[in-house]
Amino acid sequence: MSDRDEDTDTDELDPPEALEELLEEIMDGLGLDAEIEVNQQDGVLTGRIEGEDVGLFIGRHGQTIDAVQHLAQRIVFPEGPSSTRVVIDANGYRARRADALRGEADDAADEAISSGKPVPLDPLPPFERRIVHEYLRERGDVETHSEGNEPERYLVISPLES
């Protein structure tokens, strides 16, 4: 067996294998015991982590998991931007966060309609802004647009003009 066979580099792995290896290394580094599952379908490569004490991995307001997701995109696809999007989840955090975002979006939309004025949201990462844009598009009584520069880019929700 050659040194190259023994020392596998993520550049030599296909994207699902590279993501799984990366997540295993992070879990080991954090000293967390977790199950890792990687799936790829419909242009999304998803790494799911299930285990106790993954709050450390999620981080305050999801900052750590968001950073890992951003880095994973670049590590798994080192040749540059890919049409496949990497999503990292831990114990269903992404679904809970999406539900919370939809709740905040509804509250802001209701406020925009009742006041007749635009309502800005706090800055959000691009994938969370997309969740809110798509969700409120279905309402039909408000419109959304983004303002500002990353990482302080935020959504503004405005009532539709009659």
PDB file of N, CA, C and O in Angstrom, residues 64-125:
ATOM      1  N   THR A  64     -22.014  28.580  14.499  1.00  0.00           N
ATOM      2  CA  THR A  64     -21.003  27.559  14.218  1.00  0.00           C
ATOM      3  C   THR A  64     -21.437  26.670  13.067  1.00  0.00           C
ATOM      4  O   THR A  64     -20.678  26.423  12.130  1.00  0.00           O
ATOM      5  N   ILE A  65     -22.677  26.185  13.108  1.00  0.00           N
ATOM      6  CA  ILE A  65     -23.154  25.299  12.040  1.00  0.00           C
ATOM      7  C   ILE A  65     -23.190  26.040  10.706  1.00  0.00           C
ATOM      8  O   ILE A  65     -22.882  25.461   9.663  1.00  0.00           O
ATOM      9  N   ASP A  66     -23.518  27.329  10.724  1.00  0.00           N
ATOM     10  CA  ASP A  66     -23.508  28.120   9.491  1.00  0.00           C
ATOM     11  C   ASP A  66     -22.090  28.251   8.947  1.00  0.00           C
ATOM     12  O   ASP A  66     -21.862  28.154   7.735  1.00  0.00           O
ATOM     13  N   ALA A  67     -21.117  28.468   9.847  1.00  0.00           N
ATOM     14  CA  ALA A  67     -19.723  28.584   9.419  1.00  0.00           C
ATOM     15  C   ALA A  67     -19.227  27.256   8.848  1.00  0.00           C
ATOM     16  O   ALA A  67     -18.557  27.236   7.807  1.00  0.00           O
ATOM     17  N   VAL A  68     -19.574  26.151   9.508  1.00  0.00           N
ATOM     18  CA  VAL A  68     -19.169  24.831   9.006  1.00  0.00           C
ATOM     19  C   VAL A  68     -19.794  24.586   7.635  1.00  0.00           C
ATOM     20  O   VAL A  68     -19.141  24.073   6.717  1.00  0.00           O
ATOM     21  N   GLN A  69     -21.055  24.967   7.474  1.00  0.00           N
ATOM     22  CA  GLN A  69     -21.732  24.781   6.186  1.00  0.00           C
ATOM     23  C   GLN A  69     -21.016  25.573   5.094  1.00  0.00           C
ATOM     24  O   GLN A  69     -20.784  25.060   3.991  1.00  0.00           O
ATOM     25  N   HIS A  70     -20.647  26.803   5.386  1.00  0.00           N
ATOM     26  CA  HIS A  70     -19.940  27.640   4.415  1.00  0.00           C
ATOM     27  C   HIS A  70     -18.591  27.020   4.050  1.00  0.00           C
ATOM     28  O   HIS A  70     -18.228  26.922   2.867  1.00  0.00           O
ATOM     29  N   LEU A  71     -17.843  26.604   5.068  1.00  0.00           N
ATOM     30  CA  LEU A  71     -16.537  25.985   4.815  1.00  0.00           C
ATOM     31  C   LEU A  71     -16.676  24.657   4.079  1.00  0.00           C
ATOM     32  O   LEU A  71     -15.883  24.349   3.194  1.00  0.00           O
ATOM     33  N   ALA A  72     -17.691  23.870   4.437  1.00  0.00           N
ATOM     34  CA  ALA A  72     -17.900  22.572   3.784  1.00  0.00           C
ATOM     35  C   ALA A  72     -18.139  22.766   2.289  1.00  0.00           C
ATOM     36  O   ALA A  72     -17.633  21.985   1.478  1.00  0.00           O
ATOM     37  N   GLN A  73     -18.885  23.784   1.909  1.00  0.00           N
ATOM     38  CA  GLN A  73     -19.136  24.060   0.493  1.00  0.00           C
ATOM     39  C   GLN A  73     -17.802  24.244  -0.242  1.00  0.00           C
ATOM     40  O   GLN A  73     -17.605  23.712  -1.321  1.00  0.00           O
ATOM     41  N   ARG A  74     -16.895  24.978   0.377  1.00  0.00           N
ATOM     42  CA  ARG A  74     -15.604  25.267  -0.251  1.00  0.00           C
ATOM     43  C   ARG A  74     -14.654  24.066  -0.211  1.00  0.00           C
ATOM     44  O   ARG A  74     -13.866  23.877  -1.126  1.00  0.00           O
ATOM     45  N   ILE A  75     -14.728  23.278   0.843  1.00  0.00           N
ATOM     46  CA  ILE A  75     -13.838  22.119   0.972  1.00  0.00           C
ATOM     47  C   ILE A  75     -14.293  20.970   0.074  1.00  0.00           C
ATOM     48  O   ILE A  75     -13.483  20.331  -0.586  1.00  0.00           O
ATOM     49  N   VAL A  76     -15.592  20.732   0.027  1.00  0.00           N
ATOM     50  CA  VAL A  76     -16.132  19.620  -0.761  1.00  0.00           C
ATOM     51  C   VAL A  76     -16.038  19.906  -2.261  1.00  0.00           C
ATOM     52  O   VAL A  76     -15.869  18.995  -3.063  1.00  0.00           O
ATOM     53  N   PHE A  77     -16.154  21.185  -2.632  1.00  0.00           N
ATOM     54  CA  PHE A  77     -16.053  21.586  -4.039  1.00  0.00           C
ATOM     55  C   PHE A  77     -14.888  22.566  -4.190  1.00  0.00           C
ATOM     56  O   PHE A  77     -15.087  23.760  -4.439  1.00  0.00           O
ATOM     57  N   PRO A  78     -13.645  22.069  -4.045  1.00  0.00           N
ATOM     58  CA  PRO A  78     -12.477  22.964  -4.051  1.00  0.00           C
ATOM     59  C   PRO A  78     -12.217  23.644  -5.394  1.00  0.00           C
ATOM     60  O   PRO A  78     -11.521  24.649  -5.447  1.00  0.00           O
ATOM     61  N   GLU A  79     -12.811  23.122  -6.466  1.00  0.00           N
ATOM     62  CA  GLU A  79     -12.574  23.702  -7.787  1.00  0.00           C
ATOM     63  C   GLU A  79     -13.353  25.000  -8.000  1.00  0.00           C
ATOM     64  O   GLU A  79     -13.182  25.670  -8.999  1.00  0.00           O
ATOM     65  N   GLY A  80     -14.201  25.359  -7.054  1.00  0.00           N
ATOM     66  CA  GLY A  80     -14.940  26.617  -7.158  1.00  0.00           C
ATOM     67  C   GLY A  80     -16.425  26.395  -7.035  1.00  0.00           C
ATOM     68  O   GLY A  80     -16.877  25.313  -6.655  1.00  0.00           O
ATOM     69  N   PRO A  81     -17.225  27.418  -7.341  1.00  0.00           N
ATOM     70  CA  PRO A  81     -18.679  27.317  -7.181  1.00  0.00           C
ATOM     71  C   PRO A  81     -19.250  26.085  -7.877  1.00  0.00           C
ATOM     72  O   PRO A  81     -18.816  25.708  -8.955  1.00  0.00           O
ATOM     73  N   SER A  82     -20.216  25.478  -7.212  1.00  0.00           N
ATOM     74  CA  SER A  82     -20.866  24.275  -7.728  1.00  0.00           C
ATOM     75  C   SER A  82     -22.361  24.494  -7.782  1.00  0.00           C
ATOM     76  O   SER A  82     -22.915  25.261  -6.990  1.00  0.00           O
ATOM     77  N   SER A  83     -23.020  23.807  -8.703  1.00  0.00           N
ATOM     78  CA  SER A  83     -24.480  23.878  -8.756  1.00  0.00           C
ATOM     79  C   SER A  83     -25.094  23.081  -7.614  1.00  0.00           C
ATOM     80  O   SER A  83     -26.274  23.217  -7.322  1.00  0.00           O
ATOM     81  N   THR A  84     -24.297  22.251  -6.956  1.00  0.00           N
ATOM     82  CA  THR A  84     -24.769  21.493  -5.798  1.00  0.00           C
ATOM     83  C   THR A  84     -24.520  22.321  -4.543  1.00  0.00           C
ATOM     84  O   THR A  84     -23.431  22.833  -4.325  1.00  0.00           O
ATOM     85  N   ARG A  85     -25.567  22.453  -3.734  1.00  0.00           N
ATOM     86  CA  ARG A  85     -25.486  23.238  -2.504  1.00  0.00           C
ATOM     87  C   ARG A  85     -25.275  22.287  -1.327  1.00  0.00           C
ATOM     88  O   ARG A  85     -25.908  21.243  -1.244  1.00  0.00           O
ATOM     89  N   VAL A  86     -24.380  22.639  -0.423  1.00  0.00           N
ATOM     90  CA  VAL A  86     -24.133  21.849   0.778  1.00  0.00           C
ATOM     91  C   VAL A  86     -24.985  22.406   1.918  1.00  0.00           C
ATOM     92  O   VAL A  86     -25.003  23.610   2.158  1.00  0.00           O
ATOM     93  N   VAL A  87     -25.708  21.506   2.611  1.00  0.00           N
ATOM     94  CA  VAL A  87     -26.505  21.869   3.775  1.00  0.00           C
ATOM     95  C   VAL A  87     -26.072  20.973   4.931  1.00  0.00           C
ATOM     96  O   VAL A  87     -26.005  19.755   4.777  1.00  0.00           O
ATOM     97  N   ILE A  88     -25.776  21.581   6.060  1.00  0.00           N
ATOM     98  CA  ILE A  88     -25.394  20.838   7.256  1.00  0.00           C
ATOM     99  C   ILE A  88     -26.501  21.028   8.288  1.00  0.00           C
ATOM    100  O   ILE A  88     -26.927  22.153   8.547  1.00  0.00           O
ATOM    101  N   ASP A  89     -26.963  19.921   8.880  1.00  0.00           N
ATOM    102  CA  ASP A  89     -28.012  19.976   9.891  1.00  0.00           C
ATOM    103  C   ASP A  89     -27.578  19.158  11.101  1.00  0.00           C
ATOM    104  O   ASP A  89     -26.810  18.211  10.972  1.00  0.00           O
ATOM    105  N   ALA A  90     -28.080  19.531  12.254  1.00  0.00           N
ATOM    106  CA  ALA A  90     -27.786  18.798  13.487  1.00  0.00           C
ATOM    107  C   ALA A  90     -29.070  18.712  14.310  1.00  0.00           C
ATOM    108  O   ALA A  90     -29.653  19.737  14.661  1.00  0.00           O
ATOM    109  N   ASN A  91     -29.496  17.488  14.576  1.00  0.00           N
ATOM    110  CA  ASN A  91     -30.687  17.228  15.400  1.00  0.00           C
ATOM    111  C   ASN A  91     -31.896  18.050  14.963  1.00  0.00           C
ATOM    112  O   ASN A  91     -32.649  18.559  15.787  1.00  0.00           O
ATOM    113  N   GLY A  92     -32.083  18.229  13.663  1.00  0.00           N
ATOM    114  CA  GLY A  92     -33.251  18.932  13.141  1.00  0.00           C
ATOM    115  C   GLY A  92     -33.219  20.440  13.317  1.00  0.00           C
ATOM    116  O   GLY A  92     -34.251  21.108  13.171  1.00  0.00           O
ATOM    117  N   TYR A  93     -32.040  21.010  13.576  1.00  0.00           N
ATOM    118  CA  TYR A  93     -31.916  22.451  13.786  1.00  0.00           C
ATOM    119  C   TYR A  93     -32.448  23.251  12.604  1.00  0.00           C
ATOM    120  O   TYR A  93     -33.146  24.256  12.778  1.00  0.00           O
ATOM    121  N   ARG A  94     -32.129  22.835  11.379  1.00  0.00           N
ATOM    122  CA  ARG A  94     -32.534  23.615  10.195  1.00  0.00           C
ATOM    123  C   ARG A  94     -34.057  23.726  10.091  1.00  0.00           C
ATOM    124  O   ARG A  94     -34.582  24.793   9.764  1.00  0.00           O
ATOM    125  N   ALA A  95     -34.780  22.646  10.352  1.00  0.00           N
ATOM    126  CA  ALA A  95     -36.252  22.686  10.284  1.00  0.00           C
ATOM    127  C   ALA A  95     -36.806  23.600  11.378  1.00  0.00           C
ATOM    128  O   ALA A  95     -37.725  24.389  11.125  1.00  0.00           O
ATOM    129  N   ARG A  96     -36.246  23.501  12.581  1.00  0.00           N
ATOM    130  CA  ARG A  96     -36.702  24.379  13.672  1.00  0.00           C
ATOM    131  C   ARG A  96     -36.418  25.840  13.340  1.00  0.00           C
ATOM    132  O   ARG A  96     -37.242  26.719  13.584  1.00  0.00           O
ATOM    133  N   ARG A  97     -35.252  26.098  12.770  1.00  0.00           N
ATOM    134  CA  ARG A  97     -34.877  27.469  12.408  1.00  0.00           C
ATOM    135  C   ARG A  97     -35.791  27.997  11.305  1.00  0.00           C
ATOM    136  O   ARG A  97     -36.226  29.158  11.355  1.00  0.00           O
ATOM    137  N   ALA A  98     -36.093  27.158  10.302  1.00  0.00           N
ATOM    138  CA  ALA A  98     -36.992  27.580   9.221  1.00  0.00           C
ATOM    139  C   ALA A  98     -38.377  27.916   9.776  1.00  0.00           C
ATOM    140  O   ALA A  98     -38.989  28.905   9.370  1.00  0.00           O
ATOM    141  N   ASP A  99     -38.873  27.119  10.718  1.00  0.00           N
ATOM    142  CA  ASP A  99     -40.167  27.408  11.352  1.00  0.00           C
ATOM    143  C   ASP A  99     -40.122  28.746  12.082  1.00  0.00           C
ATOM    144  O   ASP A  99     -41.056  29.554  11.987  1.00  0.00           O
ATOM    145  N   ALA A 100     -39.040  28.985  12.815  1.00  0.00           N
ATOM    146  CA  ALA A 100     -38.895  30.255  13.536  1.00  0.00           C
ATOM    147  C   ALA A 100     -38.835  31.433  12.559  1.00  0.00           C
ATOM    148  O   ALA A 100     -39.464  32.473  12.799  1.00  0.00           O
ATOM    149  N   LEU A 101     -38.108  31.265  11.452  1.00  0.00           N
ATOM    150  CA  LEU A 101     -38.024  32.328  10.448  1.00  0.00           C
ATOM    151  C   LEU A 101     -39.392  32.630   9.849  1.00  0.00           C
ATOM    152  O   LEU A 101     -39.744  33.804   9.642  1.00  0.00           O
ATOM    153  N   ARG A 102     -40.168  31.586   9.558  1.00  0.00           N
ATOM    154  CA  ARG A 102     -41.514  31.808   9.007  1.00  0.00           C
ATOM    155  C   ARG A 102     -42.397  32.542  10.013  1.00  0.00           C
ATOM    156  O   ARG A 102     -43.179  33.421   9.634  1.00  0.00           O
ATOM    157  N   GLY A 103     -42.260  32.207  11.291  1.00  0.00           N
ATOM    158  CA  GLY A 103     -43.016  32.923  12.327  1.00  0.00           C
ATOM    159  C   GLY A 103     -42.633  34.393  12.387  1.00  0.00           C
ATOM    160  O   GLY A 103     -43.501  35.272  12.444  1.00  0.00           O
ATOM    161  N   GLU A 104     -41.321  34.676  12.365  1.00  0.00           N
ATOM    162  CA  GLU A 104     -40.849  36.068  12.362  1.00  0.00           C
ATOM    163  C   GLU A 104     -41.325  36.790  11.103  1.00  0.00           C
ATOM    164  O   GLU A 104     -41.715  37.969  11.161  1.00  0.00           O
ATOM    165  N   ALA A 105     -41.305  36.097   9.973  1.00  0.00           N
ATOM    166  CA  ALA A 105     -41.734  36.697   8.712  1.00  0.00           C
ATOM    167  C   ALA A 105     -43.216  37.047   8.756  1.00  0.00           C
ATOM    168  O   ALA A 105     -43.614  38.129   8.303  1.00  0.00           O
ATOM    169  N   ASP A 106     -44.029  36.149   9.295  1.00  0.00           N
ATOM    170  CA  ASP A 106     -45.466  36.441   9.418  1.00  0.00           C
ATOM    171  C   ASP A 106     -45.707  37.645  10.316  1.00  0.00           C
ATOM    172  O   ASP A 106     -46.527  38.518   9.993  1.00  0.00           O
ATOM    173  N   ASP A 107     -45.009  37.701  11.454  1.00  0.00           N
ATOM    174  CA  ASP A 107     -45.175  38.839  12.369  1.00  0.00           C
ATOM    175  C   ASP A 107     -44.782  40.146  11.678  1.00  0.00           C
ATOM    176  O   ASP A 107     -45.494  41.151  11.776  1.00  0.00           O
ATOM    177  N   ALA A 108     -43.663  40.141  10.967  1.00  0.00           N
ATOM    178  CA  ALA A 108     -43.211  41.350  10.276  1.00  0.00           C
ATOM    179  C   ALA A 108     -44.161  41.725   9.142  1.00  0.00           C
ATOM    180  O   ALA A 108     -44.446  42.911   8.919  1.00  0.00           O
ATOM    181  N   ALA A 109     -44.670  40.723   8.420  1.00  0.00           N
ATOM    182  CA  ALA A 109     -45.616  40.995   7.329  1.00  0.00           C
ATOM    183  C   ALA A 109     -46.901  41.594   7.886  1.00  0.00           C
ATOM    184  O   ALA A 109     -47.443  42.559   7.317  1.00  0.00           O
ATOM    185  N   ASP A 110     -47.396  41.041   8.991  1.00  0.00           N
ATOM    186  CA  ASP A 110     -48.605  41.587   9.621  1.00  0.00           C
ATOM    187  C   ASP A 110     -48.378  43.029  10.069  1.00  0.00           C
ATOM    188  O   ASP A 110     -49.247  43.896   9.890  1.00  0.00           O
ATOM    189  N   GLU A 111     -47.190  43.295  10.614  1.00  0.00           N
ATOM    190  CA  GLU A 111     -46.859  44.662  11.040  1.00  0.00           C
ATOM    191  C   GLU A 111     -46.785  45.601   9.836  1.00  0.00           C
ATOM    192  O   GLU A 111     -47.287  46.733   9.886  1.00  0.00           O
ATOM    193  N   ALA A 112     -46.192  45.142   8.741  1.00  0.00           N
ATOM    194  CA  ALA A 112     -46.081  45.972   7.535  1.00  0.00           C
ATOM    195  C   ALA A 112     -47.464  46.308   6.991  1.00  0.00           C
ATOM    196  O   ALA A 112     -47.718  47.455   6.589  1.00  0.00           O
ATOM    197  N   ILE A 113     -48.365  45.336   6.998  1.00  0.00           N
ATOM    198  CA  ILE A 113     -49.715  45.567   6.487  1.00  0.00           C
ATOM    199  C   ILE A 113     -50.482  46.518   7.409  1.00  0.00           C
ATOM    200  O   ILE A 113     -51.128  47.461   6.950  1.00  0.00           O
ATOM    201  N   SER A 114     -50.402  46.300   8.712  1.00  0.00           N
ATOM    202  CA  SER A 114     -51.166  47.143   9.639  1.00  0.00           C
ATOM    203  C   SER A 114     -50.616  48.567   9.701  1.00  0.00           C
ATOM    204  O   SER A 114     -51.381  49.521   9.830  1.00  0.00           O
ATOM    205  N   SER A 115     -49.293  48.742   9.575  1.00  0.00           N
ATOM    206  CA  SER A 115     -48.709  50.084   9.653  1.00  0.00           C
ATOM    207  C   SER A 115     -48.646  50.758   8.287  1.00  0.00           C
ATOM    208  O   SER A 115     -48.518  51.972   8.202  1.00  0.00           O
ATOM    209  N   GLY A 116     -48.684  49.944   7.225  1.00  0.00           N
ATOM    210  CA  GLY A 116     -48.538  50.480   5.881  1.00  0.00           C
ATOM    211  C   GLY A 116     -47.105  50.872   5.544  1.00  0.00           C
ATOM    212  O   GLY A 116     -46.857  51.544   4.556  1.00  0.00           O
ATOM    213  N   LYS A 117     -46.152  50.444   6.397  1.00  0.00           N
ATOM    214  CA  LYS A 117     -44.753  50.829   6.210  1.00  0.00           C
ATOM    215  C   LYS A 117     -43.863  49.589   6.100  1.00  0.00           C
ATOM    216  O   LYS A 117     -44.166  48.540   6.664  1.00  0.00           O
ATOM    217  N   PRO A 118     -42.737  49.724   5.403  1.00  0.00           N
ATOM    218  CA  PRO A 118     -41.786  48.611   5.314  1.00  0.00           C
ATOM    219  C   PRO A 118     -41.240  48.237   6.688  1.00  0.00           C
ATOM    220  O   PRO A 118     -41.040  49.106   7.544  1.00  0.00           O
ATOM    221  N   VAL A 119     -40.984  46.947   6.890  1.00  0.00           N
ATOM    222  CA  VAL A 119     -40.439  46.447   8.150  1.00  0.00           C
ATOM    223  C   VAL A 119     -39.140  45.693   7.845  1.00  0.00           C
ATOM    224  O   VAL A 119     -39.160  44.690   7.135  1.00  0.00           O
ATOM    225  N   PRO A 120     -38.009  46.168   8.379  1.00  0.00           N
ATOM    226  CA  PRO A 120     -36.742  45.455   8.166  1.00  0.00           C
ATOM    227  C   PRO A 120     -36.590  44.313   9.177  1.00  0.00           C
ATOM    228  O   PRO A 120     -37.040  44.412  10.322  1.00  0.00           O
ATOM    229  N   LEU A 121     -35.974  43.229   8.741  1.00  0.00           N
ATOM    230  CA  LEU A 121     -35.628  42.131   9.637  1.00  0.00           C
ATOM    231  C   LEU A 121     -34.153  42.269  10.010  1.00  0.00           C
ATOM    232  O   LEU A 121     -33.407  43.013   9.371  1.00  0.00           O
ATOM    233  N   ASP A 122     -33.735  41.527  11.009  1.00  0.00           N
ATOM    234  CA  ASP A 122     -32.318  41.484  11.366  1.00  0.00           C
ATOM    235  C   ASP A 122     -31.534  40.845  10.222  1.00  0.00           C
ATOM    236  O   ASP A 122     -32.096  40.073   9.439  1.00  0.00           O
ATOM    237  N   PRO A 123     -30.230  41.123  10.127  1.00  0.00           N
ATOM    238  CA  PRO A 123     -29.412  40.488   9.085  1.00  0.00           C
ATOM    239  C   PRO A 123     -29.498  38.964   9.148  1.00  0.00           C
ATOM    240  O   PRO A 123     -29.572  38.376  10.232  1.00  0.00           O
ATOM    241  N   LEU A 124     -29.544  38.354   7.970  1.00  0.00           N
ATOM    242  CA  LEU A 124     -29.638  36.893   7.843  1.00  0.00           C
ATOM    243  C   LEU A 124     -28.658  36.417   6.783  1.00  0.00           C
ATOM    244  O   LEU A 124     -28.388  37.129   5.818  1.00  0.00           O
ATOM    245  N   PRO A 125     -28.166  35.176   6.936  1.00  0.00           N
ATOM    246  CA  PRO A 125     -27.345  34.617   5.862  1.00  0.00           C
ATOM    247  C   PRO A 125     -28.198  34.368   4.618  1.00  0.00           C
ATOM    248  O   PRO A 125     -29.433  34.290   4.702  1.00  0.00           O
TER     249      PRO A 125
END
